[in-house]
């Protein structure tokens, strides 16, 4: 009877419905087992054989049961006890017995009632897959592919048979996970059982309503989608709710409580509360859809994108650039932690900033978008965030991690932070040391890498000398951490605190005093109204385009006349750039307009301190130096963090490849003034290198094509639009 060459031997499916039939058909088509089927409905057995779902019909007698290697119970959950009673006398200890029922506690209880104690070869399971159709004719051999299968082993389950069960589910294409019986039943009560209960109840209520005919006549796709599962087998779902009564009631009570709150919000016309629920729900469902997409399609592959730049462009006109990314991150976080509503305009909601915004939404912060670059943030207070339904994913955004980590350490819930790509292998030693110094309860993976796990802790004021020279992100982390400690925090740094960031914190009620010895004080954080100044990277890029391209005359509005922006533009002015500030400073960030026109630059030098202060702008400044007269040099490059060095190395290789002349010497970057011929430039996926290469290409004799620009376009999605508005001739190619 048994074919020893088949991996799973003889497999009996008890209950030849859609789930059991799909399991049998998948194994049979792959030649992994000899399939037997048992069903009280003779017609289903006949169809099972005639349609090739099973090899042989069978009875639950000694001859059948004693010869089976695997028995899969695919009957309704309330029938499990009678089936187990019937086959008990004939079961071999080496036979794996499992089931596919959607409740596990009742199945285990049935096994204990029949056997006294569930035997070691009885291991429950449950595929998270199905359809509204029933019967063997609905069997689909691909039903379980890219779906979850939950295995719920018992403390005394046979490990070899448990391994076989995992292999069995993987064989039909499922992704297998394990969990205990009680946890399974509560999870499924919330994710599967309650939605079915609601769908059945809603359809029944509306069908008996006074206007039922018109309700169904005019119901649209949303009603159809929501109530689709009410077409499922009523007998099966009656049994499910009776079998999983306690977990279902607990979940139903939670839903009823929330439904009452929503009803009260409608009664009181409380739009903010409703919007909060809708926002959190959308965030949770979007998370679910992302997980589902990853399971079904895998991680999407990025398309390679190149940007070709034609020579002889001239930049003219007037433009206002979107707000600075670093300020956008901080403004969203501070608005979330403040009491009251904040209105932020000219805020950049693209690229990495989306990561920070999504994390805040996942923790219950209501953020309304009401126009390009305009949001209304309903602050929840310092400790008003809610536990997210899943780990916070900062993707590849180091800025999001630096700014979110300190506020997570001050919350009252446990939370995990994960990341992706290069961020996973990046050590965050200084950030972790800062948080632990303040008493934060945070653990990390080996070598201070992600993931991080935070637990509630009483934080103490920050009293530390920041390792240095520290990044502006680490200094902001220290400020944010201090908001969750009683008393005044103090830290020292060899670098000055950026004036724009200082002004942003002050607008929410955080006082930051001192230049290198910093003290932080705050009372209640209050919502505010902010118009963010122009992004510094995009501002510098636009200024340099106008400076390097003959015939250019450009006016940029909304440029901050404080902080690092002023230092960078002053450096260029000293090298001969024609940059004039126009008008009076306006607003928190002292924003002004800047008038720029073509100018012949002379060489310029950066000492080690300047190179560190301007490290984020070095590739663009190096491009300016290439087109300057004479030789320029940037000192202290070897003292920068490794990823800045990597960025510079990629830049140097690209410049020399198209006819430039740049070299390293004892940690100093030497740049010879010239005009490269042009060609292909590979940015190695770094957005700041790509931005500098576009600048380089615009002045090359023959133009150039910059490769691997997809991350640049993720950070500046409207780059092509900005280029067109400025008059730069470029073409995005994928």
XYZ file of C-alpha atoms in Angstrom:
734
model
C 0.000 0.000 0.000
C 2.852 2.415 0.806
C 5.337 3.856 -1.656
C 8.578 4.155 0.321
C 9.978 6.641 -2.187
C 7.362 9.240 -1.255
C 8.617 11.596 1.460
C 5.501 11.580 3.646
C 4.341 8.016 2.940
C 0.633 7.346 3.501
C -1.396 10.418 4.376
C -5.056 10.271 5.420
C -7.256 13.348 5.124
C -10.309 13.054 7.382
C -12.887 15.512 6.033
C -12.523 16.098 2.318
C -13.709 19.706 2.150
C -11.950 22.672 0.626
C -9.064 22.799 3.159
C -8.539 19.037 3.359
C -8.933 18.646 -0.379
C -6.444 21.441 -1.102
C -3.885 19.840 1.198
C -4.351 16.462 -0.465
C -4.209 17.862 -3.988
C -0.985 19.776 -3.329
C 0.783 16.727 -1.887
C -0.527 14.474 -4.648
C 0.519 16.740 -7.512
C 4.024 16.959 -6.066
C 4.214 13.174 -5.633
C 5.051 13.553 -1.932
C 2.535 11.065 -0.517
C -0.071 8.441 -1.247
C -3.333 10.181 -0.443
C -6.302 8.596 1.309
C -9.549 10.368 2.056
C -12.284 9.690 4.594
C -15.566 11.590 4.696
C -19.054 10.827 5.961
C -20.337 12.206 2.645
C -19.896 9.421 0.101
C -20.339 11.854 -2.768
C -17.299 13.909 -1.702
C -15.136 10.774 -1.651
C -16.285 9.801 -5.125
C -15.522 13.295 -6.419
C -12.164 13.266 -4.621
C -11.042 10.181 -6.524
C -12.554 11.168 -9.886
C -10.981 14.637 -9.824
C -7.571 13.355 -8.746
C -7.559 14.979 -5.323
C -6.910 11.665 -3.535
C -5.682 8.247 -4.593
C -7.980 6.058 -2.503
C -11.218 6.375 -0.501
C -10.908 5.002 3.029
C -12.810 4.107 6.198
C -11.734 4.898 9.761
C -11.012 1.253 10.501
C -8.025 -0.652 11.808
C -6.668 -1.533 8.362
C -6.582 2.120 7.318
C -5.522 3.850 10.537
C -2.742 1.424 11.426
C -1.091 1.871 8.022
C -1.000 5.667 8.040
C 2.116 7.802 8.527
C 0.202 11.069 8.841
C -3.451 11.716 9.698
C -4.843 15.190 9.073
C -8.145 16.008 10.753
C -9.969 18.480 8.494
C -13.415 18.090 10.030
C -15.409 20.813 11.834
C -13.863 21.467 15.240
C -16.899 20.107 17.125
C -16.486 16.766 15.323
C -12.864 16.281 16.449
C -13.765 14.399 19.629
C -15.889 11.805 17.828
C -13.243 11.261 15.127
C -10.464 10.851 17.700
C -12.638 8.411 19.659
C -13.227 6.366 16.512
C -9.560 6.097 15.490
C -8.032 5.862 19.001
C -7.812 2.025 19.180
C -5.815 1.796 15.933
C -3.317 4.674 16.142
C 0.414 3.860 16.121
C 2.697 6.027 18.326
C 4.779 6.847 15.226
C 1.818 8.253 13.306
C 1.667 12.049 13.212
C -1.843 13.286 13.994
C -2.601 16.922 13.300
C -5.569 19.103 12.405
C -6.453 22.257 10.477
C -9.088 23.683 12.823
C -9.250 27.413 13.476
C -9.453 26.932 17.258
C -6.861 25.020 19.204
C -7.974 25.026 22.832
C -11.133 23.046 22.046
C -9.180 20.550 19.900
C -6.635 19.952 22.670
C -9.484 19.589 25.173
C -11.104 16.996 22.893
C -7.837 15.066 22.667
C -7.434 15.101 26.459
C -10.999 13.883 26.901
C -10.420 10.976 24.502
C -6.877 9.996 25.534
C -6.725 11.226 29.134
C -3.708 13.276 28.069
C -3.059 14.434 24.519
C -0.532 11.937 23.111
C 2.960 13.028 22.013
C 2.128 12.297 18.375
C -0.892 14.652 18.388
C 0.293 18.134 17.333
C -2.372 20.720 16.417
C -1.982 23.126 13.489
C -3.910 25.757 11.598
C -3.391 27.229 8.106
C -4.257 30.919 7.750
C -5.842 30.354 4.358
C -9.255 29.626 2.970
C -12.117 30.841 0.817
C -15.861 31.142 1.002
C -16.299 28.063 -1.201
C -16.658 24.602 0.322
C -16.414 20.992 -0.757
C -13.784 18.957 -2.547
C -14.497 20.645 -5.888
C -13.117 23.868 -4.377
C -9.746 22.157 -3.727
C -6.846 24.387 -4.791
C -3.293 22.954 -4.700
C -1.857 26.488 -4.402
C -4.132 27.568 -1.538
C -1.407 27.583 1.145
C 1.410 29.122 -0.880
C 2.775 32.301 0.703
C 0.279 31.943 3.562
C 1.033 31.383 7.237
C 0.577 28.013 8.876
C 0.534 28.059 12.675
C 1.804 25.005 14.535
C 0.846 24.789 18.217
C 3.013 22.086 19.806
C 2.276 20.888 23.323
C 4.979 20.672 26.019
C 5.387 16.936 25.487
C 5.064 16.800 21.683
C 7.401 14.380 19.902
C 10.241 16.565 18.461
C 10.741 14.348 15.385
C 7.060 14.426 14.538
C 6.997 18.181 15.168
C 9.812 18.574 12.667
C 7.868 16.418 10.190
C 4.820 18.674 10.638
C 6.916 21.753 9.859
C 8.264 20.042 6.724
C 4.746 18.995 5.727
C 3.435 22.562 5.823
C 6.478 23.911 4.004
C 5.918 21.254 1.335
C 2.535 22.784 0.439
C 4.087 26.269 0.261
C 3.203 27.688 3.684
C 5.375 29.872 5.924
C 5.396 28.046 9.252
C 5.368 29.695 12.687
C 4.881 28.258 16.170
C 2.877 29.603 19.098
C 1.166 28.241 22.164
C -2.477 27.160 22.084
C -3.940 29.963 24.203
C -2.086 32.689 22.314
C -3.285 31.233 19.010
C -6.923 31.290 20.063
C -6.814 34.906 21.223
C -4.963 36.044 18.088
C -7.421 34.268 15.793
C -10.413 35.503 17.772
C -9.290 39.041 16.944
C -7.986 38.601 13.406
C -10.462 36.078 11.974
C -13.339 35.130 14.234
C -14.515 38.633 15.190
C -14.544 39.905 11.562
C -16.754 36.960 10.576
C -19.057 37.621 13.523
C -19.365 41.288 12.560
C -20.011 40.500 8.895
C -22.746 37.962 9.696
C -24.368 40.292 12.235
C -24.258 43.356 9.967
C -25.831 41.549 7.011
C -28.509 40.026 9.239
C -29.295 43.406 10.830
C -29.567 45.183 7.500
C -31.569 42.370 5.917
C -34.176 42.835 8.647
C -34.106 46.624 8.531
C -37.091 48.653 7.345
C -35.302 49.790 4.173
C -33.490 46.518 3.464
C -34.330 46.363 -0.243
C -32.893 49.800 -0.985
C -29.922 49.149 1.314
C -28.875 46.123 -0.731
C -29.828 47.709 -4.050
C -27.584 50.723 -3.557
C -24.769 49.060 -1.597
C -21.424 49.527 -3.358
C -18.078 47.761 -3.407
C -17.197 48.678 0.164
C -20.242 46.844 1.494
C -19.468 43.877 -0.751
C -15.832 43.701 0.408
C -16.653 44.075 4.098
C -19.418 41.463 4.066
C -17.740 38.977 1.690
C -16.909 36.577 4.505
C -20.583 36.341 5.485
C -20.846 33.902 2.553
C -18.756 31.349 4.487
C -20.156 28.056 5.808
C -22.581 28.937 8.666
C -22.247 25.510 10.305
C -18.477 25.778 10.483
C -18.579 29.264 11.984
C -21.248 28.339 14.519
C -18.893 25.608 15.699
C -15.912 27.977 15.751
C -17.637 30.525 18.000
C -18.880 27.842 20.382
C -15.423 26.244 20.507
C -13.563 29.525 21.054
C -16.154 31.234 23.232
C -13.913 32.836 25.873
C -11.376 34.381 23.484
C -14.126 35.583 21.155
C -16.037 37.239 23.996
C -12.902 38.990 25.265
C -12.228 40.396 21.805
C -15.887 41.288 21.287
C -15.928 43.183 24.599
C -12.870 45.198 23.517
C -14.509 46.027 20.192
C -17.807 46.958 21.871
C -15.965 49.330 24.199
C -14.259 51.045 21.259
C -17.538 51.159 19.315
C -19.204 52.916 22.269
C -16.360 55.455 22.296
C -16.837 56.083 18.585
C -20.583 56.518 19.074
C -19.936 59.076 21.802
C -17.477 60.944 19.551
C -20.182 61.191 16.886
C -22.741 62.381 19.467
C -20.355 65.089 20.670
C -19.158 65.945 17.140
C -15.624 65.207 18.358
C -13.851 65.242 15.008
C -10.341 65.026 16.489
C -11.125 61.766 18.305
C -12.697 60.267 15.195
C -9.757 61.348 13.073
C -7.386 59.800 15.600
C -9.156 56.447 15.410
C -9.254 56.567 11.618
C -5.567 57.529 11.406
C -4.441 54.768 13.744
C -6.656 52.264 11.940
C -5.279 53.256 8.553
C -1.737 52.984 9.880
C -2.449 49.519 11.307
C -4.091 48.294 8.111
C -1.278 49.703 5.964
C 1.133 47.754 8.163
C -0.922 44.609 7.584
C -0.923 45.178 3.816
C 2.861 45.647 3.826
C 3.283 42.342 5.660
C 0.894 40.637 3.256
C 2.731 42.039 0.246
C 6.071 40.852 1.610
C 4.649 37.357 2.125
C 3.083 37.108 -1.308
C 5.539 39.016 -3.479
C 8.729 39.199 -1.451
C 10.687 42.417 -1.050
C 10.267 44.684 -4.096
C 13.389 45.238 -6.146
C 14.485 48.814 -6.736
C 14.679 49.924 -10.345
C 17.998 51.391 -11.367
C 17.539 55.060 -12.248
C 19.978 57.287 -14.109
C 19.851 61.037 -14.730
C 21.467 62.519 -17.839
C 22.525 66.175 -17.759
C 23.138 68.180 -20.935
C 25.866 70.836 -21.006
C 25.421 74.586 -21.468
C 22.456 75.106 -19.143
C 21.825 78.441 -17.428
C 19.863 78.812 -14.192
C 17.380 81.665 -14.007
C 14.235 82.657 -12.153
C 12.900 82.593 -8.617
C 12.068 79.545 -6.514
C 11.142 78.564 -2.959
C 12.491 75.180 -1.949
C 10.775 72.738 0.405
C 11.741 72.839 4.084
C 14.925 71.355 5.488
C 14.799 67.599 6.078
C 16.610 67.670 9.411
C 14.250 70.356 10.706
C 11.244 68.443 9.337
C 12.136 65.345 11.384
C 12.531 67.389 14.552
C 9.453 69.541 13.986
C 7.186 66.494 13.622
C 8.569 64.897 16.783
C 8.318 68.044 18.877
C 4.777 68.727 17.631
C 3.811 65.168 18.599
C 5.232 65.585 22.126
C 3.638 69.004 22.675
C 0.202 69.690 24.121
C -2.232 71.151 21.645
C -2.218 71.490 17.885
C 0.798 72.525 15.808
C 0.585 73.740 12.233
C 3.743 73.145 10.220
C 4.152 74.592 6.747
C 6.830 74.074 4.092
C 7.667 70.779 5.771
C 9.357 68.040 3.741
C 7.282 64.854 3.944
C 9.367 62.792 1.529
C 12.210 60.311 1.894
C 13.392 59.592 5.426
C 10.955 62.100 6.942
C 8.127 59.743 5.951
C 9.743 57.127 8.210
C 9.604 59.440 11.228
C 6.042 60.522 10.435
C 4.867 56.926 10.015
C 6.421 55.926 13.339
C 4.544 58.735 15.090
C 1.286 57.734 13.405
C 1.876 54.123 14.444
C 2.054 55.378 18.038
C -1.266 57.194 17.878
C -0.307 60.711 16.783
C -2.878 62.344 14.496
C -1.125 64.100 11.609
C -3.367 65.767 9.040
C -1.954 66.730 5.669
C -3.887 69.663 4.218
C -1.766 70.928 1.360
C 1.682 70.623 -0.162
C 4.162 70.659 2.692
C 1.497 71.551 5.274
C 0.452 69.406 8.234
C -1.583 69.795 11.384
C -0.205 67.707 14.263
C -2.395 66.934 17.267
C 0.139 66.645 20.086
C -0.274 63.910 22.696
C 2.167 65.145 25.340
C 5.551 63.773 26.319
C 4.256 60.441 27.549
C 1.075 60.281 25.527
C 2.312 57.977 22.787
C 0.679 54.549 22.504
C 2.339 51.186 22.036
C 2.514 50.358 18.305
C 1.062 47.069 17.040
C 4.428 46.055 15.571
C 8.099 47.015 15.936
C 8.957 50.527 14.787
C 10.776 50.163 11.463
C 13.212 53.008 10.772
C 14.171 51.359 7.474
C 17.509 52.915 6.452
C 16.993 56.277 8.179
C 19.662 56.932 10.787
C 18.116 60.338 11.523
C 14.792 58.714 12.426
C 16.585 56.316 14.764
C 18.585 59.045 16.535
C 15.495 61.172 17.125
C 12.969 58.439 17.931
C 15.169 56.394 20.281
C 15.303 58.975 23.117
C 11.530 59.540 23.108
C 10.871 55.784 23.098
C 13.107 55.391 26.145
C 10.806 57.769 28.050
C 7.494 56.021 27.304
C 5.474 53.685 29.525
C 5.369 50.726 27.123
C 7.779 48.170 25.695
C 8.744 48.662 22.068
C 11.244 47.289 19.578
C 13.021 49.247 16.839
C 14.184 47.469 13.698
C 15.872 48.633 10.507
C 16.900 47.571 7.038
C 19.798 47.567 4.598
C 23.085 49.123 5.765
C 21.499 50.426 8.976
C 21.312 46.848 10.293
C 25.111 46.561 10.375
C 25.810 50.045 11.710
C 26.954 50.288 15.355
C 25.249 53.018 17.392
C 27.629 52.991 20.334
C 27.458 56.717 21.111
C 23.657 56.836 20.962
C 23.284 53.823 23.254
C 25.887 55.178 25.686
C 23.994 58.476 25.890
C 20.669 56.788 26.653
C 22.128 54.385 29.206
C 23.877 57.279 30.937
C 20.413 58.745 31.536
C 19.083 55.440 32.893
C 17.224 54.235 29.791
C 16.387 50.544 29.657
C 17.533 49.595 26.167
C 19.112 46.428 24.796
C 20.650 45.936 21.375
C 21.975 43.224 19.117
C 25.684 42.419 19.090
C 28.137 45.278 18.496
C 25.516 47.925 19.416
C 23.528 47.256 16.247
C 19.784 47.066 15.623
C 17.315 45.840 16.690
C 16.873 47.843 19.900
C 14.382 46.891 22.610
C 13.102 49.565 25.003
C 11.412 49.028 28.360
C 9.908 51.686 30.673
C 12.457 53.312 32.986
C 12.872 56.324 35.249
C 15.272 58.647 33.442
C 17.734 60.956 35.157
C 19.003 64.307 33.791
C 21.668 64.069 31.106
C 25.083 64.897 32.569
C 27.668 63.896 29.994
C 30.420 65.065 27.694
C 29.284 63.984 24.256
C 31.944 61.972 22.429
C 33.275 64.032 19.718
C 33.087 65.760 17.711
C 29.428 64.659 17.952
C 26.892 64.796 15.169
C 24.012 67.256 15.238
C 21.728 64.208 15.506
C 23.429 63.060 18.708
C 23.123 66.553 20.204
C 19.412 66.587 19.377
C 19.132 63.117 20.945
C 20.554 64.535 24.166
C 17.990 67.355 24.129
C 15.074 64.982 23.455
C 16.257 62.601 26.174
C 16.317 65.459 28.678
C 12.583 66.053 28.120
C 11.810 62.821 30.003
C 13.970 63.439 33.087
C 13.190 65.533 36.147
C 15.634 68.413 36.547
C 17.992 70.267 34.259
C 20.195 68.372 31.805
C 23.680 69.498 30.865
C 26.092 68.239 28.270
C 29.247 69.545 26.684
C 30.392 69.334 23.102
C 33.315 70.570 21.018
C 30.869 71.778 18.341
C 28.358 74.607 18.660
C 24.684 73.727 18.743
C 23.099 74.641 15.403
C 21.104 77.863 15.627
C 18.241 76.646 13.423
C 17.713 73.549 15.564
C 17.983 75.670 18.719
C 15.291 78.008 17.364
C 13.025 75.079 16.511
C 13.245 73.593 20.022
C 12.684 77.040 21.558
C 9.467 77.504 19.576
C 7.974 74.513 21.442
C 9.172 75.708 24.863
C 12.578 74.041 25.206
C 15.367 76.326 26.351
C 18.881 75.477 25.114
C 21.539 77.741 26.599
C 25.266 77.853 25.941
C 27.499 77.164 22.966
C 29.746 74.238 23.869
C 28.496 73.758 27.444
C 24.803 73.175 26.878
C 22.014 73.278 29.459
C 18.480 72.201 28.597
C 15.339 73.282 30.419
C 11.644 72.971 29.643
C 8.271 73.198 31.267
C 5.152 72.206 29.377
C 5.670 71.710 25.659
C 3.092 73.671 23.702
C 1.961 73.387 20.106
C 3.050 76.128 17.761
C 2.954 77.387 14.182
C 6.114 77.049 12.102
C 7.133 77.816 8.530
C 10.283 75.809 7.890
C 13.270 77.317 6.124
C 14.536 75.856 2.835
C 16.378 72.551 2.794
C 20.108 73.188 3.171
C 21.297 70.520 0.707
C 18.899 71.697 -1.998
C 19.728 75.340 -1.265
C 23.460 74.745 -1.619
C 22.895 72.733 -4.808
C 20.820 75.542 -6.353
C 23.297 78.219 -5.256
C 26.212 76.301 -6.777
C 24.346 75.655 -10.026
C 23.769 79.396 -10.422
C 27.376 80.124 -9.424
C 28.966 77.629 -11.825
C 26.783 78.023 -14.925
C 27.441 81.131 -17.073
C 24.397 83.318 -17.690
C 22.696 82.326 -14.468
C 20.711 84.617 -12.182
C 18.645 82.985 -9.452
C 16.663 84.114 -6.418
C 15.919 81.652 -3.635
C 13.366 82.572 -0.969
C 12.935 81.168 2.525
C 16.657 80.605 3.168
C 17.674 80.722 6.840
C 20.213 83.402 7.693
C 21.412 81.530 10.771
C 23.327 78.366 11.606
C 25.345 76.201 9.245
C 23.685 77.616 6.123
C 25.292 80.987 6.734
C 28.716 79.413 7.308
C 28.571 77.474 4.054
C 27.433 80.449 1.987
C 30.027 82.702 3.646
C 32.749 80.235 2.636
C 31.603 80.459 -0.984
C 31.390 84.259 -0.813
C 35.019 84.331 0.363
C 35.902 82.240 -2.707
C 34.255 84.788 -5.006
C 30.638 83.627 -5.231
C 28.089 86.392 -5.898
C 25.580 85.739 -3.131
C 23.522 88.607 -1.765
C 20.994 88.475 1.083
C 17.789 90.359 0.243
C 15.147 91.727 2.638
C 14.756 91.496 6.382
C 14.917 88.206 8.340
C 11.443 86.768 8.954
C 10.137 84.170 11.399
C 11.681 81.678 13.782
C 14.452 80.758 11.353
C 15.264 84.314 10.241
C 14.417 83.458 6.639
C 15.501 85.737 3.804
C 15.844 85.657 0.038
C 19.206 85.018 -1.580
C 20.205 86.401 -4.984
C 22.899 84.368 -6.810
C 24.556 84.815 -10.198
C 27.448 83.289 -12.106
C 30.908 83.949 -10.693
C 34.436 82.735 -11.236
C 35.512 81.002 -8.012
C 38.997 81.050 -6.589
C 40.427 78.061 -4.752
C 39.529 77.608 -1.108
C 40.762 75.522 1.806
C 39.025 73.828 4.720
C 40.869 72.998 7.913
C 40.007 69.838 9.864
C 37.428 71.603 12.068
C 35.671 73.146 9.064
C 35.668 69.824 7.233
C 33.912 68.233 10.195
C 31.397 71.063 10.584
C 30.581 70.940 6.867
C 30.860 67.158 6.446
C 27.324 66.838 5.072
C 28.122 69.355 2.314
C 31.649 68.201 1.439
C 30.819 66.498 -1.862
C 29.035 69.605 -3.158
C 31.797 71.905 -1.902
C 34.368 69.608 -3.528
C 32.496 70.011 -6.826
C 32.729 73.790 -6.474
C 36.470 73.426 -5.805
C 36.911 71.398 -9.000
C 35.579 74.315 -11.049
C 37.519 76.921 -9.056
C 40.786 78.426 -10.284
C 43.854 76.890 -8.700
C 44.215 74.073 -6.184
C 41.959 73.582 -3.159
C 42.396 71.291 -0.203
C 40.135 69.851 2.492
C 41.966 68.681 5.596
C 40.922 66.152 8.242
C 38.981 63.822 5.919
C 40.492 60.755 7.576
C 39.023 61.865 10.921
C 35.437 61.796 9.661
C 33.148 58.838 10.457
C 33.750 55.970 8.033
C 30.601 56.502 5.983
C 31.678 60.060 5.139
C 35.029 58.701 3.993
C 33.221 56.124 1.847
C 31.169 58.930 0.321
C 34.295 60.949 -0.478
C 36.011 57.883 -1.982
C 33.071 57.317 -4.354
C 33.162 60.990 -5.300
C 36.913 60.976 -5.999
C 36.672 57.856 -8.166
C 33.860 59.396 -10.215
C 35.585 62.744 -10.745
C 38.829 61.141 -11.885
C 36.907 58.756 -14.167
C 35.546 61.662 -16.254
C 38.778 63.646 -16.468
C 39.030 65.512 -13.178
C 42.055 65.601 -10.906
C 41.459 64.768 -7.238
C 43.724 62.821 -4.900
C 44.242 61.843 -1.277
C 47.392 62.743 0.573
C 47.897 62.043 4.294
C 44.202 62.449 5.047
C 43.871 65.618 3.003
C 41.761 65.921 -0.135
C 43.585 67.767 -2.915
C 41.433 69.183 -5.725
C 42.910 70.647 -8.902
C 40.794 73.233 -10.685
C 39.771 72.054 -14.167
C 36.796 71.290 -16.432
C 36.205 67.508 -16.779
C 35.206 66.089 -20.173
C 32.139 64.171 -18.964
C 30.880 60.592 -19.209
C 29.317 58.115 -16.798
C 29.296 58.736 -13.043
C 28.311 55.979 -10.595
C 26.956 57.370 -7.313
C 26.946 53.906 -5.653
C 23.413 54.596 -4.458
C 24.371 57.512 -2.210
C 21.942 60.406 -2.596
C 24.426 63.122 -1.595
C 27.069 61.846 -4.005
C 24.404 61.714 -6.734
C 23.414 65.322 -6.005
C 27.059 66.431 -6.241
C 27.542 64.469 -9.458
C 24.540 66.222 -11.042
C 26.221 69.495 -10.159
C 29.498 68.250 -11.631
C 27.749 67.034 -14.804
C 26.067 70.396 -15.427
C 29.435 72.063 -16.106
C 31.247 69.157 -17.848
C 32.287 69.869 -21.448
C 30.064 67.108 -22.833
C 27.569 66.613 -20.014
C 27.334 63.370 -18.051
C 25.007 60.611 -16.906
C 24.723 59.922 -13.184
C 23.890 56.298 -12.370
C 22.142 54.743 -9.358
C 20.004 57.782 -8.489
C 16.984 55.970 -7.053
C 17.722 56.994 -3.446
C 18.228 60.593 -4.492
C 14.801 60.611 -6.139
C 13.297 58.986 -3.042
C 14.620 61.894 -0.969
C 13.769 64.567 -3.577
C 10.890 63.104 -5.646
C 10.306 66.419 -7.437
C 13.956 66.837 -8.485
C 13.055 66.772 -12.181
C 10.414 69.447 -11.564
C 12.918 71.618 -9.656
C 15.460 71.220 -12.465
C 12.879 72.217 -15.072
C 11.865 75.259 -13.033
C 15.500 76.311 -12.702
C 16.280 75.664 -16.356
C 18.672 72.737 -15.881
C 18.529 70.354 -18.843
C 18.295 66.865 -17.405
C 16.415 63.634 -18.117
C 15.474 60.876 -15.669
C 15.882 57.400 -17.183
C 14.819 54.094 -15.586
